[in-house]
Coordinates of C-alpha atoms in Angstrom, one line a residue:
M1 CA 140.2 67.6 110.3
F2 CA 141.8 64.4 109.8
S3 CA 145.7 64.6 109.9
S4 CA 146.0 62.7 106.7
F5 CA 143.8 65.3 104.9
I6 CA 145.8 67.7 102.9
P7 CA 143.7 70.6 101.5
P8 CA 144.6 71.7 98.0
R9 CA 146.6 74.8 97.6
Q10 CA 144.3 75.8 94.7
V11 CA 141.2 74.7 93.1
K12 CA 139.6 74.9 89.7
I13 CA 136.6 77.1 88.6
G14 CA 134.3 74.2 89.1
D15 CA 135.3 73.5 92.6
A16 CA 135.3 77.2 93.6
A17 CA 131.9 77.8 92.0
A18 CA 130.7 74.5 94.0
F19 CA 131.9 75.8 97.4
V20 CA 130.9 79.4 97.1
G21 CA 127.4 78.5 95.8
T22 CA 127.5 80.0 92.3
T23 CA 128.2 79.0 88.8
P24 CA 131.4 79.0 86.7
R25 CA 129.7 81.2 84.4
A26 CA 128.9 83.9 87.2
I27 CA 132.5 83.7 88.2
R28 CA 133.6 84.4 84.5
H29 CA 131.4 87.3 84.7
Y30 CA 132.9 88.7 87.8
H31 CA 136.2 88.6 85.8
E32 CA 134.9 90.3 82.9
I33 CA 133.4 93.2 84.9
G34 CA 136.7 93.5 87.0
L35 CA 135.1 92.4 90.2
V36 CA 137.5 89.5 90.7
P37 CA 141.1 89.7 89.3
E38 CA 141.7 87.0 86.7
P39 CA 143.6 84.4 88.4
V40 CA 146.8 82.8 87.2
R41 CA 146.3 79.7 85.0
G42 CA 147.8 76.4 85.5
G43 CA 150.0 74.4 83.1
D44 CA 146.7 73.0 81.7
D45 CA 145.6 76.5 80.8
R46 CA 142.8 76.5 83.4
R47 CA 142.0 79.0 86.1
R48 CA 143.2 78.2 89.6
Y49 CA 141.7 79.8 92.7
G50 CA 143.6 80.0 96.1
Y51 CA 142.4 81.1 99.6
E52 CA 142.3 84.8 99.2
A53 CA 140.2 84.4 95.8
M54 CA 137.8 82.1 97.7
I55 CA 137.3 84.6 100.4
R56 CA 136.6 87.3 97.9
L57 CA 134.1 85.1 96.1
L58 CA 132.3 84.3 99.3
W59 CA 131.9 88.0 100.2
I60 CA 130.6 88.7 96.7
R61 CA 128.2 85.9 97.2
K62 CA 127.1 87.2 100.4
M63 CA 126.6 90.8 99.2
A64 CA 124.7 89.6 96.1
D65 CA 122.3 87.6 98.1
A66 CA 121.6 90.8 100.2
G67 CA 120.5 92.5 96.9
V68 CA 123.8 94.6 96.4
A69 CA 124.3 95.2 92.6
L70 CA 127.6 94.0 91.2
D71 CA 128.7 97.3 90.2
D72 CA 128.3 98.6 93.7
I73 CA 130.2 95.5 95.2
R74 CA 132.9 96.2 92.8
D75 CA 133.1 99.8 94.0
A76 CA 132.8 98.6 97.5
F77 CA 135.9 96.5 97.2
A78 CA 137.9 99.3 95.4
D79 CA 137.3 101.3 98.6
T80 CA 138.4 99.0 101.1
P81 CA 141.8 97.2 101.5
S82 CA 140.0 93.7 101.7
A83 CA 136.7 92.3 101.8
G84 CA 136.9 91.3 105.5
A85 CA 138.4 94.5 106.6
D86 CA 136.9 96.0 109.8
S87 CA 136.2 99.2 108.2
D88 CA 132.9 99.1 106.2
D89 CA 132.8 102.8 105.4
G90 CA 133.1 102.1 101.7
I91 CA 129.9 100.4 101.4
A92 CA 127.7 102.4 104.0
G93 CA 126.4 104.7 101.2
I94 CA 125.8 101.7 99.0
L95 CA 123.7 99.9 101.6
E96 CA 121.9 103.2 102.4
R97 CA 120.6 103.5 98.7
L98 CA 119.9 99.6 98.8
E99 CA 117.6 100.0 101.8
E100 CA 115.7 103.0 100.1
T101 CA 115.4 100.7 96.9
L102 CA 114.1 98.0 99.1
L103 CA 111.5 100.1 100.8
A104 CA 110.4 101.3 97.3
Q105 CA 109.9 97.9 96.2
E106 CA 108.0 96.9 99.2
A107 CA 105.8 99.8 98.5
E108 CA 105.2 98.8 94.9
L109 CA 104.8 95.0 96.0
R110 CA 101.8 96.3 98.5
R111 CA 100.4 98.3 95.6
Q112 CA 100.4 95.2 93.3
R113 CA 98.9 93.0 96.1
T114 CA 96.1 95.5 96.5
A115 CA 95.4 95.6 93.0
V116 CA 95.2 91.9 92.8
Q117 CA 93.1 91.6 95.8
R118 CA 90.6 94.1 94.3
M119 CA 90.5 92.3 90.9
R120 CA 89.6 88.9 92.9
T121 CA 87.0 90.9 94.7
E122 CA 85.6 92.5 91.6
G123 CA 85.9 89.2 89.8
S124 CA 86.7 91.1 86.4
R125 CA 89.1 93.4 84.9
M126 CA 87.3 96.3 86.6
G127 CA 89.2 95.6 89.7
L128 CA 92.6 96.8 87.8
L129 CA 91.0 100.2 87.5
S130 CA 91.7 102.8 90.3
G131 CA 89.8 102.3 93.5
V132 CA 88.0 105.5 93.0
V133 CA 86.6 104.2 89.9
T134 CA 85.6 100.9 90.9
S135 CA 83.9 102.3 93.9
R136 CA 81.6 104.4 91.6
L137 CA 80.7 101.1 89.9
K138 CA 80.0 98.7 92.6
S139 CA 76.5 99.5 92.9
L140 CA 75.8 98.4 89.4
P141 CA 74.0 95.0 88.6
E142 CA 76.6 92.1 87.6
G143 CA 77.0 92.3 83.8
S144 CA 75.7 95.7 83.3
L145 CA 78.8 97.2 82.3
R146 CA 80.1 96.1 78.9
Q147 CA 83.8 95.5 77.8
A148 CA 83.8 98.5 75.6
D149 CA 82.8 100.6 78.9
L150 CA 85.7 99.1 80.7
D151 CA 88.2 99.7 77.7
S152 CA 87.0 103.5 77.6
L153 CA 87.4 103.9 81.2
L154 CA 91.0 102.4 81.1
V155 CA 91.9 104.8 78.4
T156 CA 90.4 107.7 80.3
E157 CA 92.3 106.9 83.5
R158 CA 95.6 106.7 81.5
I159 CA 95.1 110.2 79.8
F160 CA 93.2 112.0 82.5
G161 CA 94.1 109.9 85.7
P162 CA 91.6 108.3 88.1
L163 CA 89.5 111.3 88.9
G164 CA 88.5 111.8 85.1
A165 CA 87.8 108.3 84.8
A166 CA 85.6 108.3 88.0
V167 CA 83.7 111.2 86.5
Q168 CA 83.3 109.2 83.1
A169 CA 81.9 106.3 85.1
T170 CA 78.8 108.4 85.5
R171 CA 78.1 108.0 82.0
F172 CA 78.2 104.3 82.1
I173 CA 76.3 104.2 85.2
A174 CA 73.3 106.2 83.5
L175 CA 73.4 103.8 80.6
A176 CA 73.5 100.8 82.7
T177 CA 70.3 102.0 84.7
H178 CA 68.4 103.5 81.6
P179 CA 67.7 100.7 79.0
A180 CA 66.3 103.1 76.5
L181 CA 69.4 105.4 76.7
R182 CA 71.6 102.3 76.2
E183 CA 69.7 101.3 73.1
E184 CA 69.7 104.8 71.8
S185 CA 73.5 105.0 72.3
D186 CA 74.1 101.7 70.5
R187 CA 72.1 103.1 67.6
V188 CA 74.2 106.3 67.5
D189 CA 77.3 104.5 67.8
A190 CA 76.4 102.2 65.0
A191 CA 75.6 105.2 62.7
E192 CA 79.0 106.9 63.6
E193 CA 80.9 103.7 62.8
A194 CA 79.0 103.4 59.4
L195 CA 80.7 106.8 58.4
D196 CA 83.6 105.0 56.9
D197 CA 86.2 106.1 54.3
T198 CA 83.5 105.3 51.5
V199 CA 81.5 108.4 53.0
A200 CA 82.3 112.1 51.8
V201 CA 82.8 114.6 54.8
D202 CA 80.1 116.6 53.0
D203 CA 77.5 113.7 52.7
P204 CA 74.1 114.7 54.4
R205 CA 74.4 111.6 56.7
V206 CA 77.5 113.1 58.4
A207 CA 75.4 116.2 59.6
R208 CA 72.4 114.0 60.4
V209 CA 74.2 111.7 62.6
A210 CA 76.0 114.6 64.3
A211 CA 72.6 115.9 65.2
E212 CA 71.6 112.5 66.4
R213 CA 74.7 112.3 68.6
H214 CA 74.1 115.9 70.0
A215 CA 70.4 115.1 70.8
F216 CA 71.5 111.7 72.6
E217 CA 74.1 113.6 74.6
M218 CA 71.5 115.9 75.8
A219 CA 69.2 113.3 76.8
L220 CA 72.0 111.4 78.6
Q221 CA 72.9 114.6 80.4
A222 CA 69.2 115.0 81.5
A223 CA 69.2 111.7 82.8
I224 CA 72.2 112.1 84.8
E225 CA 70.7 115.4 86.3
D226 CA 67.5 113.7 87.2
S227 CA 68.9 110.8 88.9
G228 CA 71.4 112.6 91.2
L229 CA 74.4 111.4 89.6
A230 CA 75.5 115.1 88.8
E231 CA 75.2 115.7 92.6
S232 CA 77.4 112.7 93.2
D233 CA 79.9 114.0 90.7
D234 CA 80.1 117.4 92.8
A235 CA 80.8 115.5 95.9
L236 CA 83.4 113.5 94.3
L237 CA 85.2 116.6 93.1
D238 CA 85.1 118.2 96.4
S239 CA 86.3 115.1 98.1
W240 CA 89.1 114.8 95.5
D241 CA 90.3 118.4 95.9
L242 CA 90.5 117.9 99.7
S243 CA 92.6 114.6 99.6
H244 CA 94.8 115.8 96.6
P245 CA 95.9 119.1 96.9
A246 CA 96.9 120.7 93.4
T247 CA 100.5 120.4 92.5
A248 CA 102.6 121.3 89.5
D249 CA 101.9 117.8 87.9
E250 CA 98.3 118.2 88.0
G251 CA 96.6 117.0 84.8
A252 CA 99.4 114.5 84.1
A253 CA 98.4 111.0 82.6
G254 CA 99.3 108.0 84.3
Q255 CA 99.3 109.2 87.9
S256 CA 97.7 106.0 89.2
S257 CA 98.0 103.5 86.4
G258 CA 101.0 101.7 87.9
G259 CA 104.7 102.2 88.7
G260 CA 107.1 102.2 85.8
Q261 CA 104.6 104.0 83.3
G262 CA 106.0 107.4 82.7
T263 CA 103.9 110.5 83.2
M264 CA 102.9 112.9 80.3
S265 CA 100.7 115.7 79.9
A266 CA 97.1 114.9 78.8
F267 CA 97.5 116.6 75.5
E268 CA 100.8 114.2 74.8
A269 CA 98.7 111.3 75.9
I270 CA 95.9 112.0 73.6
G271 CA 98.2 112.2 70.7
K272 CA 99.7 108.8 71.3
M273 CA 96.4 106.9 71.3
P274 CA 95.2 105.8 68.0
Y275 CA 91.7 105.9 66.7
D276 CA 90.8 104.8 63.3
F277 CA 88.4 107.4 62.4
S278 CA 87.5 108.4 58.7
P279 CA 87.6 111.9 57.6
A280 CA 83.6 111.8 57.6
R281 CA 83.4 110.3 61.3
L282 CA 85.8 113.1 62.4
R283 CA 83.7 115.9 60.7
C284 CA 80.7 114.4 62.4
M285 CA 82.3 114.9 65.6
E286 CA 83.5 118.3 64.9
L287 CA 79.7 119.2 64.1
A288 CA 78.4 117.5 67.2
E289 CA 80.8 119.7 69.2
E290 CA 79.7 122.6 67.3
L291 CA 75.9 122.0 68.2
A292 CA 76.9 121.6 71.9
A293 CA 78.9 124.6 72.0
H294 CA 75.9 126.5 70.3
Q295 CA 73.4 125.0 72.9
S296 CA 75.6 126.3 75.7
T297 CA 75.8 129.7 74.4
A298 CA 72.2 129.8 73.7
S299 CA 71.2 128.8 77.3

């Protein structure tokens, strides 16, 4: 240091922020939350910062850069005589919690990276579904799955988890590999959609479409059995049971749909997913279920 240089005894907030590597706005926030005591103002009514204040600001900056939350930094300063004290017992617990948080964040980043890589590999939104679902669909020719199929799998995975969606994928595999069934599926879907609010629940078309739906589902199930897909489902269920032991949360929705999405029961999830079905269409669904139940009892 040159002998002619005389350091300032105090500096303004802008100089303090520039030296520490932050902003005046950040320092003002420190004052508001009690992290840094409000300094005495000068004759010009501006804040002035001395040596001790600058040391505190530097430690705050270092701790914030390390990922320590401001509230935790404030608690740490409250537990120690000074920021530079040899005893760091006050922040030991904070740092332990921070490390646990960082480990969790690393795990989440790895999960996100895996999802992105799978999406790039699949070349479509199918890659955003769980791996157990996409692996079931990989053998299908490109373009054989429709967007509506993926939408349905997405909803099923959210409600019943990846296993439920993987089992449902069998349906779309059968439709993709049996053009006649796909054509009949489209026809029945269109007939159901035509049961809008202008159709009465006792309209003869309701019962007719329900019978068509039942007949189609029977034909689809027969195709699944004949193609060996049912055996693949059995193997999938056995493999899942081995790798996923039953827990108290079994059946909860959203188990694999990404961190941050809260879990709920399948019943709760179903009640939160809107479907714009008319009374006639709902009655058609009820009749189709009754036909299926009668068929099951008769066999």
